[in-house]
Structure formats: structure tokens, C-alpha cells
mmCIF file of C-alpha atoms and ligand atoms in Angstrom:
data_model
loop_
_atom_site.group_PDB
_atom_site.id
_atom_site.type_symbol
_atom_site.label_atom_id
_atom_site.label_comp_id
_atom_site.label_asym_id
_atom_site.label_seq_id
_atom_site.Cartn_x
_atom_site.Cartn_y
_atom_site.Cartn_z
ATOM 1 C CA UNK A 847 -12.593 -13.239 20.730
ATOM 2 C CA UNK A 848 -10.056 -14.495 18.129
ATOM 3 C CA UNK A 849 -8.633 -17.706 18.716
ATOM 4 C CA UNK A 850 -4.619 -17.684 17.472
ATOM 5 C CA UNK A 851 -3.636 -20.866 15.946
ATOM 6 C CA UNK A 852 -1.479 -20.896 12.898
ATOM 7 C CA UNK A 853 -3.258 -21.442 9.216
ATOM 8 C CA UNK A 854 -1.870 -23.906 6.903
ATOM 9 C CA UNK A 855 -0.938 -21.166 4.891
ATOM 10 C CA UNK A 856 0.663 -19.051 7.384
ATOM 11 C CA UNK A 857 4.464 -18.833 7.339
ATOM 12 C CA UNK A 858 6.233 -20.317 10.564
ATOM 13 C CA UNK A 859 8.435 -17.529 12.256
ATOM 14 C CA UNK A 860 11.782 -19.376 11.344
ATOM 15 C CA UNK A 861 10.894 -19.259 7.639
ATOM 16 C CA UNK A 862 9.181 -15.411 8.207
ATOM 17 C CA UNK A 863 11.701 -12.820 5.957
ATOM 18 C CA UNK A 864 9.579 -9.668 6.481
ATOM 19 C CA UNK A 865 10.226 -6.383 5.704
ATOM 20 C CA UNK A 866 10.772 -5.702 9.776
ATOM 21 C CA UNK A 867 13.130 -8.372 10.332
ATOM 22 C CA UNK A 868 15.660 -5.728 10.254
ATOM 23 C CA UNK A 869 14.075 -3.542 11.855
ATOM 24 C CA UNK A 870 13.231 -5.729 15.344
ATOM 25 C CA UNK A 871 17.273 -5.573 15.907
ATOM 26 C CA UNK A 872 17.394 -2.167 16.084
ATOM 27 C CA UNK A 873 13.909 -1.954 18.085
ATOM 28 C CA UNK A 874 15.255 -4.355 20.109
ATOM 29 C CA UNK A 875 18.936 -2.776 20.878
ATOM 30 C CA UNK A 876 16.328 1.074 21.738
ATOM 31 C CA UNK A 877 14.226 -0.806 23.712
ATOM 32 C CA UNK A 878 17.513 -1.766 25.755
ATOM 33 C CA UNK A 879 18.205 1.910 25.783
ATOM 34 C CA UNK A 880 14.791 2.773 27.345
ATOM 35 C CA UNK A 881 13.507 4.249 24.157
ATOM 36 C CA UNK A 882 10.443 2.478 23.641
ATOM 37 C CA UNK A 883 7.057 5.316 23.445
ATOM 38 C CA UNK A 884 3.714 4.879 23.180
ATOM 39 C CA UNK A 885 3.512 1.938 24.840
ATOM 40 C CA UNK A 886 1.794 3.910 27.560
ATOM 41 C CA UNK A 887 -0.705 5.808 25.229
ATOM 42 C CA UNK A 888 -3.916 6.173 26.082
ATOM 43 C CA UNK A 889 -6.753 3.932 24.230
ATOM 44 C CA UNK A 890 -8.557 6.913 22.352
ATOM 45 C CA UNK A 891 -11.705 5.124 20.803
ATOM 46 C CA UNK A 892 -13.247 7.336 18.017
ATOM 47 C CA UNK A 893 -17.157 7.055 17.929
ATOM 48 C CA UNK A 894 -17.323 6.552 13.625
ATOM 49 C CA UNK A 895 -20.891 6.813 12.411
ATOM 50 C CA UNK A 896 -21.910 5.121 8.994
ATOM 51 C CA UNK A 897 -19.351 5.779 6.224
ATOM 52 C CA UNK A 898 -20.886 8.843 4.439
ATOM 53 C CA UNK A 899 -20.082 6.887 1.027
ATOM 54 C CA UNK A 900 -21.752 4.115 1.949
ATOM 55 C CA UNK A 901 -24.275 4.889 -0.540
ATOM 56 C CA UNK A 902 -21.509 4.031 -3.637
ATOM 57 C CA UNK A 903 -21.329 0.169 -2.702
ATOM 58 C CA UNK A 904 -20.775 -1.970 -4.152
ATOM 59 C CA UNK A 905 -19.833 -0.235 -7.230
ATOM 60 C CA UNK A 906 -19.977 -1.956 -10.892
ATOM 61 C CA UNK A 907 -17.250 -4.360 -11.353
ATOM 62 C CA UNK A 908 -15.325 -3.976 -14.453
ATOM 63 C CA UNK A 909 -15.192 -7.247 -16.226
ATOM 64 C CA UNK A 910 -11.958 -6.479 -17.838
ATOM 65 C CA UNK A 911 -9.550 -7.168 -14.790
ATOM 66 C CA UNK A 912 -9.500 -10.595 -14.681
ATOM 67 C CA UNK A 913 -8.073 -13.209 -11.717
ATOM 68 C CA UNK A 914 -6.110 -16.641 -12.710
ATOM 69 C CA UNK A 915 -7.003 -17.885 -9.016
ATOM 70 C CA UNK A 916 -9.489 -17.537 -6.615
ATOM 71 C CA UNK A 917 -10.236 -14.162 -5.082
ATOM 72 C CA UNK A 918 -8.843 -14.290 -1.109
ATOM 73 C CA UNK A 919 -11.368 -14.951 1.747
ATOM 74 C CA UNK A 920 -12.332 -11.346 3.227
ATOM 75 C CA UNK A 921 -11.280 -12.538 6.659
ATOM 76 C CA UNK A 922 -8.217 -13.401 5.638
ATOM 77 C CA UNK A 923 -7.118 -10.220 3.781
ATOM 78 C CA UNK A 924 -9.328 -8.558 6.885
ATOM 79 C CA UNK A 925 -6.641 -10.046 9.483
ATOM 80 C CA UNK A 926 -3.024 -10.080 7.831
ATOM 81 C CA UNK A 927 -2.085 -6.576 7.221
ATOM 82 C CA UNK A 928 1.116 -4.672 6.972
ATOM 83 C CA UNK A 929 0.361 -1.227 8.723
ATOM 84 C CA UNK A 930 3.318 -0.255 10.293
ATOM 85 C CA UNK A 931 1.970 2.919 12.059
ATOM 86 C CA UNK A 932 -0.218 0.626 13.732
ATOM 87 C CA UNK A 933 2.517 -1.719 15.185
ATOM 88 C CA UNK A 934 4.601 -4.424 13.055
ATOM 89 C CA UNK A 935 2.432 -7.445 13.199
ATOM 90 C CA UNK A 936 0.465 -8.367 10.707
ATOM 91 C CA UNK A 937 -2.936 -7.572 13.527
ATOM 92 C CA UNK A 938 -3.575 -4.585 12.977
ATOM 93 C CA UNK A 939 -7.556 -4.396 13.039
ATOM 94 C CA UNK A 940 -8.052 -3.221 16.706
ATOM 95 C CA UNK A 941 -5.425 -0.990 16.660
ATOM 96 C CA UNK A 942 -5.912 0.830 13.420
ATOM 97 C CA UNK A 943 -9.880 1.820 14.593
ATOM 98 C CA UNK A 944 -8.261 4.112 16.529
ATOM 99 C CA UNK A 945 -7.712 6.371 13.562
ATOM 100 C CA UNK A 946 -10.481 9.221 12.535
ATOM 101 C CA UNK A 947 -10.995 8.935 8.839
ATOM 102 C CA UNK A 948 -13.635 11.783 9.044
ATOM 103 C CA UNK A 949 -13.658 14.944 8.413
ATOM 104 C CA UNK A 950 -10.648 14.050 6.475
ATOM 105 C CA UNK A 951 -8.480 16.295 4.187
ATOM 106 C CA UNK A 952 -6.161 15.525 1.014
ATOM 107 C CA UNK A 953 -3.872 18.361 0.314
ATOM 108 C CA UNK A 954 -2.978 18.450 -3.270
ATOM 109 C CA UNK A 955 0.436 20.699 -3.959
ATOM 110 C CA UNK A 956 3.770 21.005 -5.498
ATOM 111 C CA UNK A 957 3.673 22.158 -9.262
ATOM 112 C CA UNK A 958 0.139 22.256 -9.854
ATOM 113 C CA UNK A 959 -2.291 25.010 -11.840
ATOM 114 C CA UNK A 960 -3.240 25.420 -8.453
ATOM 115 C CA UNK A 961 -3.165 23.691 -5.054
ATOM 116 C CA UNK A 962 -5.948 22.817 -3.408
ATOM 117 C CA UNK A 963 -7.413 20.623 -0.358
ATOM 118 C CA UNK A 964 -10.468 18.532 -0.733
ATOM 119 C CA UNK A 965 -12.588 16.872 1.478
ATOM 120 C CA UNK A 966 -12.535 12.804 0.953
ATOM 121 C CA UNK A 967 -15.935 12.554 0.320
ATOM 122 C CA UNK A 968 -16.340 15.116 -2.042
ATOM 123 C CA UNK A 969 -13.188 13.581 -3.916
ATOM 124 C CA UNK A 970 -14.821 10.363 -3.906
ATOM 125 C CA UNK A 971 -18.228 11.676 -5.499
ATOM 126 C CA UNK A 972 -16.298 13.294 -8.036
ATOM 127 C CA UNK A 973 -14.795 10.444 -9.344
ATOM 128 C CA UNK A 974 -15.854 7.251 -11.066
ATOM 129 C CA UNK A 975 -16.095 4.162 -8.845
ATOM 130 C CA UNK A 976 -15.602 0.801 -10.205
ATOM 131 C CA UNK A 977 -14.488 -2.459 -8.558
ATOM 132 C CA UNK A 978 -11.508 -4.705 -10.174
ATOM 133 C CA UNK A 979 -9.881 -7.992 -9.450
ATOM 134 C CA UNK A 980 -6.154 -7.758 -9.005
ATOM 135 C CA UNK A 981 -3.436 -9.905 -7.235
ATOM 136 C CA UNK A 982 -1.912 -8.219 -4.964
ATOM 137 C CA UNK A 983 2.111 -9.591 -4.060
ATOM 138 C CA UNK A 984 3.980 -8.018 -1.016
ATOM 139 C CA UNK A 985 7.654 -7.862 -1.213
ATOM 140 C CA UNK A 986 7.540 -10.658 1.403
ATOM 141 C CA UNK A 987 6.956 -13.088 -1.079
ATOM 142 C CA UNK A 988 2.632 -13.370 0.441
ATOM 143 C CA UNK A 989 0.209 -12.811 -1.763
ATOM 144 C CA UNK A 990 -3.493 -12.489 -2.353
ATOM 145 C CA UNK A 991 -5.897 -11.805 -5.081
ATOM 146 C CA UNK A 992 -8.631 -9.424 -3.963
ATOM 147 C CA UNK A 993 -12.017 -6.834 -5.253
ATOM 148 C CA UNK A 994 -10.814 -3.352 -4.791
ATOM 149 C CA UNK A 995 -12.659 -0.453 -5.367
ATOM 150 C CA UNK A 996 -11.423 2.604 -6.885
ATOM 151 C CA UNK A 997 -10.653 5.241 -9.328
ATOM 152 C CA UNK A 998 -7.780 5.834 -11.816
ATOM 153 C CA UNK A 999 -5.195 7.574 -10.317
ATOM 154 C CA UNK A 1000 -5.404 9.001 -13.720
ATOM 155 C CA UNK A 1001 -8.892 11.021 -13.057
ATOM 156 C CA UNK A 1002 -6.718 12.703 -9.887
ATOM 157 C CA UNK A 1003 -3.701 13.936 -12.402
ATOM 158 C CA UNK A 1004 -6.351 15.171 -14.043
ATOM 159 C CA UNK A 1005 -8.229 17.210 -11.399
ATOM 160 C CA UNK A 1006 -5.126 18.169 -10.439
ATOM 161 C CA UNK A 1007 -3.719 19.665 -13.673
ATOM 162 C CA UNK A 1008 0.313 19.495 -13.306
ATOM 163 C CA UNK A 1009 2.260 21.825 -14.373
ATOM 164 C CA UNK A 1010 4.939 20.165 -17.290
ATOM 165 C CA UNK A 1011 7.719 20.388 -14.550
ATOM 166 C CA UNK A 1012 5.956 17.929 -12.653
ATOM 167 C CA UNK A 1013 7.449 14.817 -13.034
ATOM 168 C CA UNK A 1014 6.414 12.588 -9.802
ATOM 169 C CA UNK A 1015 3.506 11.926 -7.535
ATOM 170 C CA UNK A 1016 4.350 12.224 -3.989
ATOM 171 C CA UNK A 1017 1.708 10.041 -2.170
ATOM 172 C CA UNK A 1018 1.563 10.701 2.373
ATOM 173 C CA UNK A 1019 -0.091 8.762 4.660
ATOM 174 C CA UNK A 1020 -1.245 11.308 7.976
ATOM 175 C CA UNK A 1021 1.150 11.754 10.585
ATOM 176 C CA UNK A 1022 -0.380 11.256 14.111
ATOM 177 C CA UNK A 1023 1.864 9.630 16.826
ATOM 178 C CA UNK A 1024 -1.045 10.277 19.090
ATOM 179 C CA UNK A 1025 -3.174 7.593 17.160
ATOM 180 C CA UNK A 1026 -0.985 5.346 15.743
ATOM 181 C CA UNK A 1027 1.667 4.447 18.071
ATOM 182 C CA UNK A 1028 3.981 3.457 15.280
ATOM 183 C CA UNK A 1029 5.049 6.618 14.469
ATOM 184 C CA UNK A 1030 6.639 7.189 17.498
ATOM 185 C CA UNK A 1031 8.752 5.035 17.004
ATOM 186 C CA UNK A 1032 11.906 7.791 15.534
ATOM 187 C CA UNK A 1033 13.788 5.206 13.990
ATOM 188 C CA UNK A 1034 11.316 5.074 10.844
ATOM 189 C CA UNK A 1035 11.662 7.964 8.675
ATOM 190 C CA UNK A 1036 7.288 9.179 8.958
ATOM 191 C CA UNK A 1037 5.441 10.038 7.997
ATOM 192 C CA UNK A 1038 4.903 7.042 5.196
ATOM 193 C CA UNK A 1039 5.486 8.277 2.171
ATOM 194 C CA UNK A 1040 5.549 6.315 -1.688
ATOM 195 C CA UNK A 1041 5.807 8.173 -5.557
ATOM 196 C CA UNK A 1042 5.158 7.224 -9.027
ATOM 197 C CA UNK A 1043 6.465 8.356 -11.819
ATOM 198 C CA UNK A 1044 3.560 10.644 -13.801
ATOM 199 C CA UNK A 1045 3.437 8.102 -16.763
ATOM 200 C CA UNK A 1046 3.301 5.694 -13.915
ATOM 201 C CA UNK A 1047 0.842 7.367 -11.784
ATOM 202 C CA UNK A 1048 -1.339 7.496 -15.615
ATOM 203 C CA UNK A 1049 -1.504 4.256 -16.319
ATOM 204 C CA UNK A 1050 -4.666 2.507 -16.671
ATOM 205 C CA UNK A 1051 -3.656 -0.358 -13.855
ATOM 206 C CA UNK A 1052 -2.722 2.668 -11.067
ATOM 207 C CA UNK A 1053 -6.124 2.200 -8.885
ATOM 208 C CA UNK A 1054 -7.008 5.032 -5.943
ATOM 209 C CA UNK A 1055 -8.482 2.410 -3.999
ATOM 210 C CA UNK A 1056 -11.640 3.576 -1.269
ATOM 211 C CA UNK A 1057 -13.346 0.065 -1.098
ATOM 212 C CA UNK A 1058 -12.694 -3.695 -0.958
ATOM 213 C CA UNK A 1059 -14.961 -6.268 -1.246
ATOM 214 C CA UNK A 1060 -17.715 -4.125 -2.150
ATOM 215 C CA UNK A 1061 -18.156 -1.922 0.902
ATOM 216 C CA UNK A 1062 -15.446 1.252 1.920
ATOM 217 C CA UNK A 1063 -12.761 0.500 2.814
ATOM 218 C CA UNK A 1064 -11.290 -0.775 6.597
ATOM 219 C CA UNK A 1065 -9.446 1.327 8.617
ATOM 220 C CA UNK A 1066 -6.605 -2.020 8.268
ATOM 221 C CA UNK A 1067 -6.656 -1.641 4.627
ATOM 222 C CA UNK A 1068 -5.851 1.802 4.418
ATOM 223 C CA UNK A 1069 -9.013 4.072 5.080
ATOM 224 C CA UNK A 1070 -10.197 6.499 3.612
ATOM 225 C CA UNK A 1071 -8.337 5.990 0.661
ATOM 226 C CA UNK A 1072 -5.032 4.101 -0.563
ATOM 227 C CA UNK A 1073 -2.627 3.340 -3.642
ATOM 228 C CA UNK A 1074 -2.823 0.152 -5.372
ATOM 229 C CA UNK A 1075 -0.390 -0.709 -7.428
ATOM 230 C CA UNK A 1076 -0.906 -4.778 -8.610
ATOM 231 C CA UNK A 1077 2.693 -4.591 -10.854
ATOM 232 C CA UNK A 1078 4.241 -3.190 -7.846
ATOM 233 C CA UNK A 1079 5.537 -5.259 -4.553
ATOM 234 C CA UNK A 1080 2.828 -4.106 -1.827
ATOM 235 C CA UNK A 1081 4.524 -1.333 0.103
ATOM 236 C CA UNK A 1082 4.359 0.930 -2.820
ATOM 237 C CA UNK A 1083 0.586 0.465 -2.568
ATOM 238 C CA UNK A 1084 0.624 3.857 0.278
ATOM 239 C CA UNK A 1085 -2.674 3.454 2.881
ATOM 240 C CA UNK A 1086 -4.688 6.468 4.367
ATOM 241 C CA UNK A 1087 -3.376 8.994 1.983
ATOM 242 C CA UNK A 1088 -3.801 12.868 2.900
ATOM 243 C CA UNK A 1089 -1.201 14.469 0.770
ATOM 244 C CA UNK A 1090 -0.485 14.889 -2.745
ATOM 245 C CA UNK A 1091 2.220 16.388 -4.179
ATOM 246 C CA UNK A 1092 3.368 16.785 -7.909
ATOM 247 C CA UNK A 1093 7.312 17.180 -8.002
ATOM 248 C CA UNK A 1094 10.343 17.603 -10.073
ATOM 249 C CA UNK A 1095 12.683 15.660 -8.308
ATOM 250 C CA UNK A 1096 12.165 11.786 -7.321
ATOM 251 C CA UNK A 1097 10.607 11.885 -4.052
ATOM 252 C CA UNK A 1098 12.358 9.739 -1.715
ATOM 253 C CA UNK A 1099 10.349 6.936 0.077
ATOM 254 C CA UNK A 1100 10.215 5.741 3.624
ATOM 255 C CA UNK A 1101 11.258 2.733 2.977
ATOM 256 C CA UNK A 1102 14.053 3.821 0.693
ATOM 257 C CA UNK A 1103 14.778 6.233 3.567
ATOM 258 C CA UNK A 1104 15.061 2.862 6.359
ATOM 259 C CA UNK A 1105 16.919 0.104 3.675
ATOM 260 C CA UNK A 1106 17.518 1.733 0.273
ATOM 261 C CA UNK A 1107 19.796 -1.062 -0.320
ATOM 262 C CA UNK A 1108 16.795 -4.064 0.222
ATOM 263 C CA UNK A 1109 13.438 -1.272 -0.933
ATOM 264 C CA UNK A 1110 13.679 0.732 -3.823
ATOM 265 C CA UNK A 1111 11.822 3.074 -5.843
ATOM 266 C CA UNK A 1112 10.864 1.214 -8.733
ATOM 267 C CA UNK A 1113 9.641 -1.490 -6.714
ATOM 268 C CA UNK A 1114 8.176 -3.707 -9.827
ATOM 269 C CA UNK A 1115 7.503 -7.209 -9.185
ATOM 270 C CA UNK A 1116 9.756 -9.876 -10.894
ATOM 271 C CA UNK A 1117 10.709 -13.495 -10.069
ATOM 272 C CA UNK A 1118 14.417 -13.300 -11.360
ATOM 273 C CA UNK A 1119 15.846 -10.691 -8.853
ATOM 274 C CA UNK A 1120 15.626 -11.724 -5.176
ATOM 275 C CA UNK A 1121 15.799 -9.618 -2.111
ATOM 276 C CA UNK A 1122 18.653 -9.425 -0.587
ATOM 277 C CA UNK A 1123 17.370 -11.872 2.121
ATOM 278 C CA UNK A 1124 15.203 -13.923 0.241
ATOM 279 C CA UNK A 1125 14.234 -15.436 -3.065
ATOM 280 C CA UNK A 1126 11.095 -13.701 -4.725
ATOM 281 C CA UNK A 1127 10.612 -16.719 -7.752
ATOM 282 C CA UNK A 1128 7.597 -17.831 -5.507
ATOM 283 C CA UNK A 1129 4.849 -16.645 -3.416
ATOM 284 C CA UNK A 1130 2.846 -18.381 -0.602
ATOM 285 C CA UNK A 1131 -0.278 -17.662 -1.348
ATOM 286 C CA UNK A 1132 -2.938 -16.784 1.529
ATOM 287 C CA UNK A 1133 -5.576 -19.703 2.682
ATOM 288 C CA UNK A 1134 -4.366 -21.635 0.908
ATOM 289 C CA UNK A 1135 -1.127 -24.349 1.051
ATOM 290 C CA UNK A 1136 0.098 -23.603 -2.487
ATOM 291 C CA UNK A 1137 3.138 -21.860 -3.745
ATOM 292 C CA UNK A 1138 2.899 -20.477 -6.846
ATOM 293 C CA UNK A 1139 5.731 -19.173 -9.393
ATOM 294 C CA UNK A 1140 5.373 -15.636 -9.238
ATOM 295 C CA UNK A 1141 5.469 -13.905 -12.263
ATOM 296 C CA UNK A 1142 6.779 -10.703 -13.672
ATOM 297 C CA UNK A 1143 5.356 -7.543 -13.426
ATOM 298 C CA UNK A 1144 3.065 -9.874 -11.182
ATOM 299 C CA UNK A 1145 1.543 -10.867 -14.377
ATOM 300 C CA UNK A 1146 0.700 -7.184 -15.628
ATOM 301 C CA UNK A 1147 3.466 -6.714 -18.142
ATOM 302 C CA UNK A 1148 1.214 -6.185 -20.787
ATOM 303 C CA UNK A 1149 -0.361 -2.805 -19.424
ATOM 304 C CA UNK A 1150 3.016 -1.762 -17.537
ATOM 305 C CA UNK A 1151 6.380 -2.813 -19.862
ATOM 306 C CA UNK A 1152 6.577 -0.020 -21.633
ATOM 307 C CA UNK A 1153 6.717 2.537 -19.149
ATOM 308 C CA UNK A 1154 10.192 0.994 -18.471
ATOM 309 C CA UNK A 1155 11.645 1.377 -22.027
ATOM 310 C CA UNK A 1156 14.794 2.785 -21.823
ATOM 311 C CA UNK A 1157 15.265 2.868 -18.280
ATOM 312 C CA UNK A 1158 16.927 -0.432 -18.288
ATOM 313 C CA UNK A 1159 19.692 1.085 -16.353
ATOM 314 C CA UNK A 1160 17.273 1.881 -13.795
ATOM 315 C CA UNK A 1161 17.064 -0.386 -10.737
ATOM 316 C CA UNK A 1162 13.569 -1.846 -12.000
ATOM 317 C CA UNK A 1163 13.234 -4.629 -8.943
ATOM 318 C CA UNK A 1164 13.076 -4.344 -5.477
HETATM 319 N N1 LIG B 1327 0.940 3.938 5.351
HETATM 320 C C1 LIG B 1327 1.296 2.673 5.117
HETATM 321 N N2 LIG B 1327 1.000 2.121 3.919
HETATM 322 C C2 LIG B 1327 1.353 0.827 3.666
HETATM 323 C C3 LIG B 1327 2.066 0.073 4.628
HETATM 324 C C4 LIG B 1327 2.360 0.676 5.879
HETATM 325 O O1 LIG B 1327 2.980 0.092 6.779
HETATM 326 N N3 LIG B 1327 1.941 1.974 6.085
HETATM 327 N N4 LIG B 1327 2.470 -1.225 4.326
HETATM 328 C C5 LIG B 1327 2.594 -1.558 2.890
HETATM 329 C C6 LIG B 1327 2.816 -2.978 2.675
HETATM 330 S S1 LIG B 1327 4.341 -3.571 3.034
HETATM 331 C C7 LIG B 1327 1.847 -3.786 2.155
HETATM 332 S S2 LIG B 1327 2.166 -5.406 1.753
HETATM 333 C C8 LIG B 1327 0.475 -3.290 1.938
HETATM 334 C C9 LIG B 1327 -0.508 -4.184 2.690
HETATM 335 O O2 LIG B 1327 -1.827 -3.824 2.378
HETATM 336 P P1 LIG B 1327 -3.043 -4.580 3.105
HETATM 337 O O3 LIG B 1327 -2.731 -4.606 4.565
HETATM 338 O O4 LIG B 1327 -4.261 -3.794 2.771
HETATM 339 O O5 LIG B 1327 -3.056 -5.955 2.527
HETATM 340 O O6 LIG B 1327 0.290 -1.945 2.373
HETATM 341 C C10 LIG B 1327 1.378 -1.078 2.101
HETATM 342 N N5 LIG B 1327 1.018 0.273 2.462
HETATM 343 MO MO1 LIG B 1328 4.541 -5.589 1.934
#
């Protein structure tokens, strides 16, 4: 049993700008209107044997992703997730076990040589597992610093060959109301959806994450397999991924589709442009009481600046 009490580091409510806040107005004003579902749903417990990957952990860490802070306690990271199928608190952990992540498909489409679907595991033992260090910053100005476990999203352009008239990556997280009571909730525009650009989606930094901390990853963090982004504010960083679709047109996002005007595409971290609600020059940084300056690009400028060159008139920032 988890005790609640509030962590130094944890942000009081009155000071709290999430993404949701929003969002609990208009849940609020349906709830009033009798609207509220899946509040009743049954508790569906799925009986998970051992993760058939298990045999891949921890992979080799590669030395070249380096942290200027301490990596994030486990628990912590564990226990203060944004998984909005899963409800809008940041405890998530009992709720998200109710999702299957095996047998469990990814769909690979659009303008491809040829579209295919592929089992996760097989994916994951075709591809080359290796653990980095990166912070992580969330748009709502937390962040943490923690070892993920992945592949280049690069190796998956690759297996998927794109035709030249691809120009994005559309990345889906499943759609099951039935397990994850968030998405019946009809307000939100689900299933979950992010895209990259393809030079994006190339880049070295652009991690298929399947691990954390040296062991697969949580159903909380985004199991089987998630986005991660580090340049990018967090919600770009998709979880539980089944669908992946190479297109001409700029896909847009579920969070573009709630507030376009407060979540963009571009999404790219950077301490001079402030939400709409809040000021993103700092970030409160989890377990621990410090505030630091955050920093552009979240401190990855050096892989990631040039893929914006000449798209200054682009809305780069959140
Ligand atoms: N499918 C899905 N992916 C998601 C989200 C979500 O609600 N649903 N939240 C995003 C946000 S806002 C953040 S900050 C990160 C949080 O990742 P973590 O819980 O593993 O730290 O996941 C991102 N990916
Ligand atoms: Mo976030």
C-alpha cells in the first residue's frame, strides 16, 4: 500500500499548469451533463507471463549519451506518469496493467515498398538494443533524466523502406476503450496519435524505446514500445505504439486536435517561448527541490538544429 504524502519536489495543485488543466473544465461541465463512461467498467486483470524479451536486458549502454545531472530514482519515474488513456493523474501504474501488451501487432502502412504487420517481439529481435541516458522535459515544465532502452527510429525507416512521397511518420498508440477507460472519454480526439518529420524521425537522437532502467519496459511507461524524443517536450514521445504510417501530408496530432493553439507539431523544447499558461525558462526537476534553467533543444541542439534550417517560419516551440 502506497502512502500519499506530497514530495519536496512535487508541485502543489495551485502552482500545477498541466496539460489537463483545460481539459478538467470541460470534463467537469460533461460530467454535469451525465456523460461520464467507464467509470463503471469492469476490472479486467490480464494474467502477463515473463516478458518474452526478457532475455535482451539490460542491453549495452552507449557511452556516448551523456547526463549533466543525476539519472531519476526508478520509483519516481515508476509513479509520475502522463498516460492519459489510463486516467489524467499522474498514477497510472494500477490502471495501465490492465492493458495486454502480448500478442501484440505494429501495422506499418501508408507509402511504403510494402506494408506489413509485425509481431513486437520479432521487431525487437531484429533490431539493435542499446541503452542511453537522456533528459527527458514534459511540456509541463517537470523533468527527469532517465536509462532508456531502444533502437533508432532510424533502423525502422529502414525496414520499412518509404516510398520518396513519404514525408512524415505517423506514430498510434492502440485504441481500446474497454481497457483503458480514458478513451472513452469522446472529448479527446483517440486514438493518441504523434508524427515526425522523416529527417526527424532519422536522426540519430530519435530512440524506439522498449526498456528503461535496464529491464522492458512498464506498462506506465508505454509498453511494449514508445517514442522518445529528448529535444522534444514529452507528449511527442507517443507510448504503446501499434501503428505506423509513412505519409505525405503532416499528420495531425491529438493534442493538436484538443489545443492546437497551446500543443503544436513541432513541439521542440526551448526556454524563450512560454506556453500560453506558463513560463517554460525553468523546470522542476523530479526528487529533487531544484529548479533548473531549462535549456534549448533541452540541451540537444547540437544533434537536432539543423533539421530546422529554413523552417524558421515554422512554429518551432510548443
Ligand atoms: N499514448 C500516450 N502517449 C503519451 C502520453 C499519453 O497520455 N498517451 N503522454 C505524453 C506525455 S504528456 C508525457 S510527459 C510522456 C510521459 O512519459 P512517462 O510517463 O513515461 O514519463 O508520455 C507522452 N506519451
Ligand atoms: Mo507531458
Amino acid at each position: 500500500m502506497l502512502i500519499k504524502t506530497r514530495a519536496g519536489w512535487e508541485i502543489p495543485e495551485s502552482q500545477a499548469t498541466p496539460e489537463a488543466t483545460f481539459m478538467d473544465r470541460r470534463r467537469f461541465i460533461a460530467a454535469g451533463a451525465g456523460l461520464i463512461a467507464g467509470a463503471a467498467l469492469p476490472e479486467m486483470a490480464f494474467a502477463q507471463g515473463a516478458d518474452p524479451t526478457l532475455d535482451l536486458y539490460p542491453a549495452k549502454r552507449n557511452e556516448a549519451y551523456k547526463l549533466d545531472r543525476p539519472v531519476t530514482e526508478e520509483e519516481l519515474a515508476a509513479n509520475y506518469n502522463n498516460f492519459y488513456e489510463f486516467g489524467t493523474s499522474k498514477d497510472v501504474v494500477a490502471s495501465a496493467k490492465r492493458l495486454g501488451t502480448r500478442p501484440w501487432t505494429v501495422t506499418i502502412d501508408g507509402l511504403v515498398e510494402k506494408p506489413f504487420e509485425i509481431g513486437v517481439d520479432e521487431l525487437i529481435r531484429k533490431m539493435p538494443l542499446e541503452e542511453r541516458l537522456y533528459r527527458f522535459r514534459c511540456v509541463e515544465a517537470w523533468s527527469m533524466a532517465v536509462p532508456w532502452t531502444g533502437f533508432p527510429l532510424k533502423k525502422l525507416v529502414e525496414l520499412a523502406k518509404p516510398l520518396s512521397g513519404a514525408k512524415y511518420v505517423q506514430m498510434q498508440t492502440f485504441m481500446n476503450p474497454r481497457v483503458a477507460p480514458g478513451q472513452s472519454q469522446r472529448w479527446y480526439p483517440w486514438p493518441y496519435t504523434e508524427g515526425l518529420t522523416i529527417a526527424e524521425a532519422s536522426n540519430e537522437l530519435a530512440l524506439m524505446v522498449t526498456g528503461i532502467y535496464g529491464k522492458p519496459v512498464p506498462n506506465q511507461h508505454g509498453a511494449p514500445m514508445r517514442l522518445i524524443v529528448p529535444w522534444k517536450y514529452g507528449f511527442k514521445s507517443v507510448k504503446s505504439i501499434n501503428k505506423i504510417s509513412f505519409v505525405a501530408e503532416r499528420p495531425k496530432t491529438f493534442w493538436e486536435g484538443l489545443q492546437a493553439s497551446e500543443y503544436g507539431f513541432w513541439a521542440n523544447v526551448n526556454p524563450e517561448v512560454s506556453h500560453p499558461r506558463w513560463s517554460q525558462a525553468s523546470e522542476q526537476v523530479l526528487g529533487s527541490r531544484e529548479r533548473r534553467p531549462t535549456l534549448l533543444f533541452n540541451g540537444y541542439g547540437e544533434q537536432v538544429a539543423d533539421l530546422y534550417k529554413g523552417l524558421e517560419k515554422e512554429r518551432l516551440w510548443a
